[in-house]
Structure formats: structure tokens, C-alpha cells
């Protein structure tokens, strides 16, 4: 099994918002996404690249999700207007614990405060249209509720973040099963690369890639995901209704 090089998701959380994935670490600040190529998600698996007919990249491509993309359990994933093909992508999220710029790969893990589990929900049809026309993926990747997140996991509880099983099922049917061992870009590489362009702040989150098996979800579906036995989360999919 392998992952998506179309991924390298960097989420710099939004100012004046708080999320339990950060525990007592910090308040959220900004939301970014770093993708490793013409595809979505964050960062590094190889087989996802193959299934998406994408070339494994030699460096990440960065893009953004707004703070309104984040939701926690108990809140639904909403299908954005105009989307007819919404896909799930499960990923390990790396939470930055202290400020850093031009971080070396050797010392990069010292900047990790903890981990979480994330879903990079992608409006695939809108993304393909954007790619075809050479346009940004802002709507396809950054719509409201596009980044469901799990609980905060202190880094001391993770012996090796590069050897964690990831899985995602829809309505009880397994869709994605993989390991962070299949990342194209390891965590120190991501932190070093991203920090060479952007100052990393406490509370920033870097998504690290998705295994093969991404696929569509429909309103009414239940999406469950897990990080081994460390984190498990569940979200219901529903149609987005217009605000009055």
C-alpha cells in the first residue's frame, strides 16, 4: 500500500479560534495546505498518486484551507454547492509546538508538539475543473467543513510517527488502509521545506499524505477514520443548506 504525493497539507489555524486537537498547546492561528504536486492532500503517499494518475513530485506545492474548513466530531461534513463528487482522504496531522523559520531537517522534530488525525475532504469534480483550466483549488479544497479533525495526541505518546497505520471506512466498508511508513516526504523534510518559505507558528498543522483508496461519499454516509488504536473519529455527510 502507498500514498499520495499529492499531499503535503499544511494547516496554519485561524486567529481567535480554538480547537480541542490543540489541547492546551495554543490558540489556533492560520490555515494552510501544502500539496506535493498537482493533487490534493497532503503530502506523501505513493499509491494514491498512481490511482490519481499523478507523478510523484520532487517537492511540495503549497495551498490554503481557511479556518472554517475545520470541524470536530459532532459536526457534519457538508457537501459544497455545485459539487457532485466529494472524496475522502485520511491523513496524519502534525501539530507544530513552537515558532520556527528555516528549520533544518536534523532539528525539525523538536518543533513538533503533537499529532492528530485529519480528513482532507475534496470536491474532486471542482478540483479537476480547476486543474484543467489552470486555476487554484481554493473552492475544491477549502470549503466549509473540508477538514474534519480528531483529538490531540501529545508527541510523547507516539514512538514513531513514520510507522502508524491509517484507515478510513464509509458506512462500515473499508476504503483506505495504509501506513505513514509509505510517505513520499517524511515529517522533517516537510517541516524544513515549509519553514524555508513560511514561519511556522505554534498550532500550525501539517497534513502528511493519504493512502490509496480515496473515493466518493454521499449525503447520509458515515465516514469513520482511525490512526491505529490511538485515535478514532466519525462524521456524517450532509447537504449544505443555504443560511437564512
mmCIF file of C-alpha atoms in Angstrom:
data_model
loop_
_atom_site.group_PDB
_atom_site.id
_atom_site.type_symbol
_atom_site.label_atom_id
_atom_site.label_comp_id
_atom_site.label_asym_id
_atom_site.label_seq_id
_atom_site.Cartn_x
_atom_site.Cartn_y
_atom_site.Cartn_z
ATOM 1 C CA UNK A 1 0.000 0.000 0.000
ATOM 2 C CA UNK A 2 1.183 3.511 -0.566
ATOM 3 C CA UNK A 3 0.235 7.107 -0.508
ATOM 4 C CA UNK A 4 -0.454 10.292 -2.291
ATOM 5 C CA UNK A 5 2.264 12.589 -3.330
ATOM 6 C CA UNK A 6 -0.493 14.930 -3.950
ATOM 7 C CA UNK A 7 -0.369 15.751 -0.446
ATOM 8 C CA UNK A 8 1.506 17.693 1.965
ATOM 9 C CA UNK A 9 -1.116 19.521 3.770
ATOM 10 C CA UNK A 10 -0.115 22.378 5.948
ATOM 11 C CA UNK A 11 -2.823 23.926 8.039
ATOM 12 C CA UNK A 12 -1.994 27.091 9.861
ATOM 13 C CA UNK A 13 -5.035 27.505 12.051
ATOM 14 C CA UNK A 14 -7.056 30.676 12.278
ATOM 15 C CA UNK A 15 -6.717 33.515 14.688
ATOM 16 C CA UNK A 16 -9.180 33.705 17.571
ATOM 17 C CA UNK A 17 -10.441 30.164 17.040
ATOM 18 C CA UNK A 18 -9.811 27.210 19.324
ATOM 19 C CA UNK A 19 -9.902 23.502 18.604
ATOM 20 C CA UNK A 20 -9.595 20.628 21.023
ATOM 21 C CA UNK A 21 -6.962 18.959 18.842
ATOM 22 C CA UNK A 22 -4.593 21.562 20.151
ATOM 23 C CA UNK A 23 -5.359 20.712 23.750
ATOM 24 C CA UNK A 24 -3.676 23.307 25.912
ATOM 25 C CA UNK A 25 -0.948 23.827 23.343
ATOM 26 C CA UNK A 26 -2.055 27.138 21.807
ATOM 27 C CA UNK A 27 -4.909 29.003 20.239
ATOM 28 C CA UNK A 28 -5.246 28.407 16.539
ATOM 29 C CA UNK A 29 -3.891 30.993 14.137
ATOM 30 C CA UNK A 30 -3.945 30.279 10.416
ATOM 31 C CA UNK A 31 -4.864 27.521 7.999
ATOM 32 C CA UNK A 32 -2.633 26.393 5.159
ATOM 33 C CA UNK A 33 -2.340 23.356 2.970
ATOM 34 C CA UNK A 34 0.761 22.073 1.359
ATOM 35 C CA UNK A 35 0.281 19.711 -1.522
ATOM 36 C CA UNK A 36 3.021 17.817 -3.191
ATOM 37 C CA UNK A 37 2.034 18.202 -6.733
ATOM 38 C CA UNK A 38 -0.985 18.679 -8.858
ATOM 39 C CA UNK A 39 -3.099 16.894 -6.488
ATOM 40 C CA UNK A 40 -4.760 17.475 -3.231
ATOM 41 C CA UNK A 41 -3.981 16.280 0.173
ATOM 42 C CA UNK A 42 -1.112 16.442 1.961
ATOM 43 C CA UNK A 43 1.928 15.077 1.271
ATOM 44 C CA UNK A 44 3.340 11.853 0.647
ATOM 45 C CA UNK A 45 1.927 8.519 -0.224
ATOM 46 C CA UNK A 46 2.792 6.929 -3.459
ATOM 47 C CA UNK A 47 -0.128 4.679 -4.403
ATOM 48 C CA UNK A 48 -2.611 7.489 -4.150
ATOM 49 C CA UNK A 49 -0.507 9.273 -6.758
ATOM 50 C CA UNK A 50 -0.827 6.267 -9.035
ATOM 51 C CA UNK A 51 -4.597 5.979 -8.632
ATOM 52 C CA UNK A 52 -4.949 9.689 -9.387
ATOM 53 C CA UNK A 53 -2.628 9.349 -12.397
ATOM 54 C CA UNK A 54 -0.262 11.825 -10.765
ATOM 55 C CA UNK A 55 3.521 11.917 -10.933
ATOM 56 C CA UNK A 56 5.386 11.561 -7.635
ATOM 57 C CA UNK A 57 6.709 15.105 -7.053
ATOM 58 C CA UNK A 58 10.199 16.122 -6.023
ATOM 59 C CA UNK A 59 8.946 18.919 -3.759
ATOM 60 C CA UNK A 60 5.678 20.075 -2.176
ATOM 61 C CA UNK A 61 3.219 22.524 -3.694
ATOM 62 C CA UNK A 62 1.620 24.734 -1.027
ATOM 63 C CA UNK A 63 -2.009 25.866 -0.850
ATOM 64 C CA UNK A 64 -4.532 27.010 1.769
ATOM 65 C CA UNK A 65 -7.610 25.964 3.717
ATOM 66 C CA UNK A 66 -9.432 28.661 5.729
ATOM 67 C CA UNK A 67 -10.189 28.186 9.444
ATOM 68 C CA UNK A 68 -13.832 27.449 8.622
ATOM 69 C CA UNK A 69 -12.649 24.204 6.992
ATOM 70 C CA UNK A 70 -12.029 22.676 10.430
ATOM 71 C CA UNK A 71 -14.704 20.703 12.260
ATOM 72 C CA UNK A 72 -14.628 18.301 15.204
ATOM 73 C CA UNK A 73 -16.800 15.261 15.960
ATOM 74 C CA UNK A 74 -20.465 16.067 16.400
ATOM 75 C CA UNK A 75 -20.420 18.396 13.402
ATOM 76 C CA UNK A 76 -21.326 17.170 9.879
ATOM 77 C CA UNK A 77 -19.284 17.211 6.695
ATOM 78 C CA UNK A 78 -21.296 19.366 4.290
ATOM 79 C CA UNK A 79 -21.229 18.767 0.540
ATOM 80 C CA UNK A 80 -20.389 22.157 -1.029
ATOM 81 C CA UNK A 81 -22.750 23.698 -3.562
ATOM 82 C CA UNK A 82 -22.032 22.631 -7.127
ATOM 83 C CA UNK A 83 -20.093 19.534 -6.046
ATOM 84 C CA UNK A 84 -21.221 16.166 -7.414
ATOM 85 C CA UNK A 85 -18.146 14.152 -6.438
ATOM 86 C CA UNK A 86 -16.920 14.641 -2.867
ATOM 87 C CA UNK A 87 -13.974 12.416 -1.867
ATOM 88 C CA UNK A 88 -12.475 11.413 1.492
ATOM 89 C CA UNK A 89 -8.698 11.397 2.154
ATOM 90 C CA UNK A 90 -7.434 10.315 5.582
ATOM 91 C CA UNK A 91 -4.141 11.774 6.824
ATOM 92 C CA UNK A 92 -1.836 12.142 9.803
ATOM 93 C CA UNK A 93 -1.730 15.737 11.047
ATOM 94 C CA UNK A 94 1.494 17.057 12.580
ATOM 95 C CA UNK A 95 0.906 19.903 15.053
ATOM 96 C CA UNK A 96 3.694 22.452 15.421
ATOM 97 C CA UNK A 97 4.635 23.228 19.031
ATOM 98 C CA UNK A 98 6.909 26.259 18.714
ATOM 99 C CA UNK A 99 7.734 29.058 16.304
ATOM 100 C CA UNK A 100 10.389 28.405 13.694
ATOM 101 C CA UNK A 101 11.837 29.647 10.417
ATOM 102 C CA UNK A 102 14.414 27.969 8.138
ATOM 103 C CA UNK A 103 14.323 24.846 10.287
ATOM 104 C CA UNK A 104 16.888 22.162 9.486
ATOM 105 C CA UNK A 105 15.749 18.588 8.886
ATOM 106 C CA UNK A 106 18.054 17.450 11.680
ATOM 107 C CA UNK A 107 16.272 19.543 14.317
ATOM 108 C CA UNK A 108 12.797 19.539 12.759
ATOM 109 C CA UNK A 109 11.189 17.033 15.130
ATOM 110 C CA UNK A 110 11.978 19.354 18.057
ATOM 111 C CA UNK A 111 9.281 21.671 16.646
ATOM 112 C CA UNK A 112 6.547 19.019 16.776
ATOM 113 C CA UNK A 113 4.084 19.485 19.632
ATOM 114 C CA UNK A 114 1.824 16.545 18.865
ATOM 115 C CA UNK A 115 -0.324 14.787 16.273
ATOM 116 C CA UNK A 116 -3.926 14.375 15.209
ATOM 117 C CA UNK A 117 -5.983 12.583 12.567
ATOM 118 C CA UNK A 118 -7.473 14.569 9.693
ATOM 119 C CA UNK A 119 -9.738 14.100 6.702
ATOM 120 C CA UNK A 120 -8.928 16.200 3.667
ATOM 121 C CA UNK A 121 -12.358 16.298 2.035
ATOM 122 C CA UNK A 122 -12.013 17.207 -1.630
ATOM 123 C CA UNK A 123 -14.595 18.303 -4.191
ATOM 124 C CA UNK A 124 -12.962 16.193 -6.877
ATOM 125 C CA UNK A 125 -15.056 17.386 -9.791
ATOM 126 C CA UNK A 126 -14.410 21.028 -8.896
ATOM 127 C CA UNK A 127 -10.719 20.292 -8.470
ATOM 128 C CA UNK A 128 -10.468 18.570 -11.859
ATOM 129 C CA UNK A 129 -12.195 21.532 -13.488
ATOM 130 C CA UNK A 130 -9.768 23.921 -11.797
ATOM 131 C CA UNK A 131 -6.750 21.845 -12.831
ATOM 132 C CA UNK A 132 -7.969 21.712 -16.417
ATOM 133 C CA UNK A 133 -8.211 25.492 -16.535
ATOM 134 C CA UNK A 134 -5.022 26.172 -14.594
ATOM 135 C CA UNK A 135 -6.943 27.705 -11.689
ATOM 136 C CA UNK A 136 -6.419 27.489 -7.901
ATOM 137 C CA UNK A 137 -8.098 24.719 -5.894
ATOM 138 C CA UNK A 138 -9.468 27.079 -3.268
ATOM 139 C CA UNK A 139 -13.114 26.017 -3.566
ATOM 140 C CA UNK A 140 -12.333 22.321 -4.125
ATOM 141 C CA UNK A 141 -10.117 22.030 -1.046
ATOM 142 C CA UNK A 142 -11.112 24.875 1.264
ATOM 143 C CA UNK A 143 -14.910 24.849 1.501
ATOM 144 C CA UNK A 144 -16.571 24.886 4.926
ATOM 145 C CA UNK A 145 -16.150 21.564 6.827
ATOM 146 C CA UNK A 146 -13.485 20.273 4.404
ATOM 147 C CA UNK A 147 -11.043 19.369 7.198
ATOM 148 C CA UNK A 148 -12.571 17.185 9.940
ATOM 149 C CA UNK A 149 -10.071 16.601 12.753
ATOM 150 C CA UNK A 150 -9.697 14.192 15.658
ATOM 151 C CA UNK A 151 -8.341 14.525 19.177
ATOM 152 C CA UNK A 152 -4.943 15.947 20.130
ATOM 153 C CA UNK A 153 -2.197 13.369 20.694
ATOM 154 C CA UNK A 154 0.943 14.519 22.591
ATOM 155 C CA UNK A 155 4.100 13.552 20.734
ATOM 156 C CA UNK A 156 5.324 11.602 23.766
ATOM 157 C CA UNK A 157 2.560 9.085 23.085
ATOM 158 C CA UNK A 158 3.837 8.363 19.575
ATOM 159 C CA UNK A 159 7.048 6.347 19.471
ATOM 160 C CA UNK A 160 7.424 6.522 15.678
ATOM 161 C CA UNK A 161 5.135 8.786 13.621
ATOM 162 C CA UNK A 162 6.609 7.247 10.458
ATOM 163 C CA UNK A 163 5.167 3.835 11.276
ATOM 164 C CA UNK A 164 1.489 4.378 12.088
ATOM 165 C CA UNK A 165 -1.453 2.574 10.457
ATOM 166 C CA UNK A 166 -4.162 4.764 8.935
ATOM 167 C CA UNK A 167 -7.611 3.666 7.851
ATOM 168 C CA UNK A 168 -10.905 5.095 6.638
ATOM 169 C CA UNK A 169 -14.248 3.402 6.062
ATOM 170 C CA UNK A 170 -17.603 4.601 4.743
ATOM 171 C CA UNK A 171 -20.766 3.020 6.155
ATOM 172 C CA UNK A 172 -18.631 0.232 7.607
ATOM 173 C CA UNK A 173 -16.911 -0.586 4.291
ATOM 174 C CA UNK A 174 -13.132 -0.216 4.422
ATOM 175 C CA UNK A 175 -11.892 2.216 1.777
ATOM 176 C CA UNK A 176 -8.372 3.200 2.819
ATOM 177 C CA UNK A 177 -5.724 1.237 4.715
ATOM 178 C CA UNK A 178 -2.090 2.271 4.786
ATOM 179 C CA UNK A 179 0.880 3.279 6.885
ATOM 180 C CA UNK A 180 2.766 6.508 7.400
ATOM 181 C CA UNK A 181 5.833 4.408 6.533
ATOM 182 C CA UNK A 182 4.812 4.928 2.888
ATOM 183 C CA UNK A 183 5.133 8.719 2.944
ATOM 184 C CA UNK A 184 6.970 10.207 -0.012
ATOM 185 C CA UNK A 185 8.210 13.066 2.191
ATOM 186 C CA UNK A 186 8.990 12.388 5.831
ATOM 187 C CA UNK A 187 7.982 14.836 8.548
ATOM 188 C CA UNK A 188 11.415 16.524 8.979
ATOM 189 C CA UNK A 189 11.561 17.141 5.228
ATOM 190 C CA UNK A 190 8.108 18.744 5.243
ATOM 191 C CA UNK A 191 8.828 20.966 8.224
ATOM 192 C CA UNK A 192 12.163 22.091 6.785
ATOM 193 C CA UNK A 193 10.735 22.789 3.324
ATOM 194 C CA UNK A 194 7.664 24.663 4.522
ATOM 195 C CA UNK A 195 9.619 26.750 7.049
ATOM 196 C CA UNK A 196 12.017 27.875 4.331
ATOM 197 C CA UNK A 197 9.125 29.949 2.912
ATOM 198 C CA UNK A 198 6.730 30.436 5.829
ATOM 199 C CA UNK A 199 7.393 30.989 9.514
ATOM 200 C CA UNK A 200 5.745 28.124 11.382
ATOM 201 C CA UNK A 201 3.744 29.086 14.474
ATOM 202 C CA UNK A 202 2.534 27.026 17.449
ATOM 203 C CA UNK A 203 -0.752 25.423 16.469
ATOM 204 C CA UNK A 204 0.039 25.095 12.763
ATOM 205 C CA UNK A 205 -0.875 21.665 11.407
ATOM 206 C CA UNK A 206 0.837 19.828 8.565
ATOM 207 C CA UNK A 207 -1.092 17.036 6.856
ATOM 208 C CA UNK A 208 1.253 14.350 5.607
ATOM 209 C CA UNK A 209 -0.469 12.430 2.810
ATOM 210 C CA UNK A 210 -3.161 9.853 2.158
ATOM 211 C CA UNK A 211 -3.117 6.123 1.345
ATOM 212 C CA UNK A 212 -4.641 4.661 -1.810
ATOM 213 C CA UNK A 213 -8.388 4.075 -1.805
ATOM 214 C CA UNK A 214 -9.809 7.597 -1.807
ATOM 215 C CA UNK A 215 -13.377 7.614 -3.024
ATOM 216 C CA UNK A 216 -16.750 9.334 -3.090
ATOM 217 C CA UNK A 217 -19.213 9.945 -0.277
ATOM 218 C CA UNK A 218 -22.898 10.845 -0.440
ATOM 219 C CA UNK A 219 -25.283 12.693 1.884
ATOM 220 C CA UNK A 220 -26.268 10.348 4.701
ATOM 221 C CA UNK A 221 -22.968 8.425 4.647
ATOM 222 C CA UNK A 222 -20.972 7.897 7.843
ATOM 223 C CA UNK A 223 -17.223 8.362 7.420
ATOM 224 C CA UNK A 224 -15.048 6.768 10.092
ATOM 225 C CA UNK A 225 -11.264 7.037 10.321
ATOM 226 C CA UNK A 226 -8.546 5.882 12.659
ATOM 227 C CA UNK A 227 -4.874 6.212 13.495
ATOM 228 C CA UNK A 228 -4.107 2.698 14.686
ATOM 229 C CA UNK A 229 -5.644 2.368 18.140
ATOM 230 C CA UNK A 230 -4.615 5.899 19.116
ATOM 231 C CA UNK A 231 -7.411 7.963 17.536
ATOM 232 C CA UNK A 232 -10.795 7.101 16.080
ATOM 233 C CA UNK A 233 -13.350 9.572 14.726
ATOM 234 C CA UNK A 234 -16.679 9.568 12.883
ATOM 235 C CA UNK A 235 -18.540 12.159 10.800
ATOM 236 C CA UNK A 236 -21.862 12.199 8.964
ATOM 237 C CA UNK A 237 -22.136 13.683 5.466
ATOM 238 C CA UNK A 238 -24.998 16.024 4.667
ATOM 239 C CA UNK A 239 -26.072 18.523 2.031
ATOM 240 C CA UNK A 240 -25.154 22.123 2.734
ATOM 241 C CA UNK A 241 -28.215 24.274 3.196
ATOM 242 C CA UNK A 242 -28.333 27.976 2.483
ATOM 243 C CA UNK A 243 -28.104 30.218 5.516
ATOM 244 C CA UNK A 244 -31.148 32.394 6.077
#
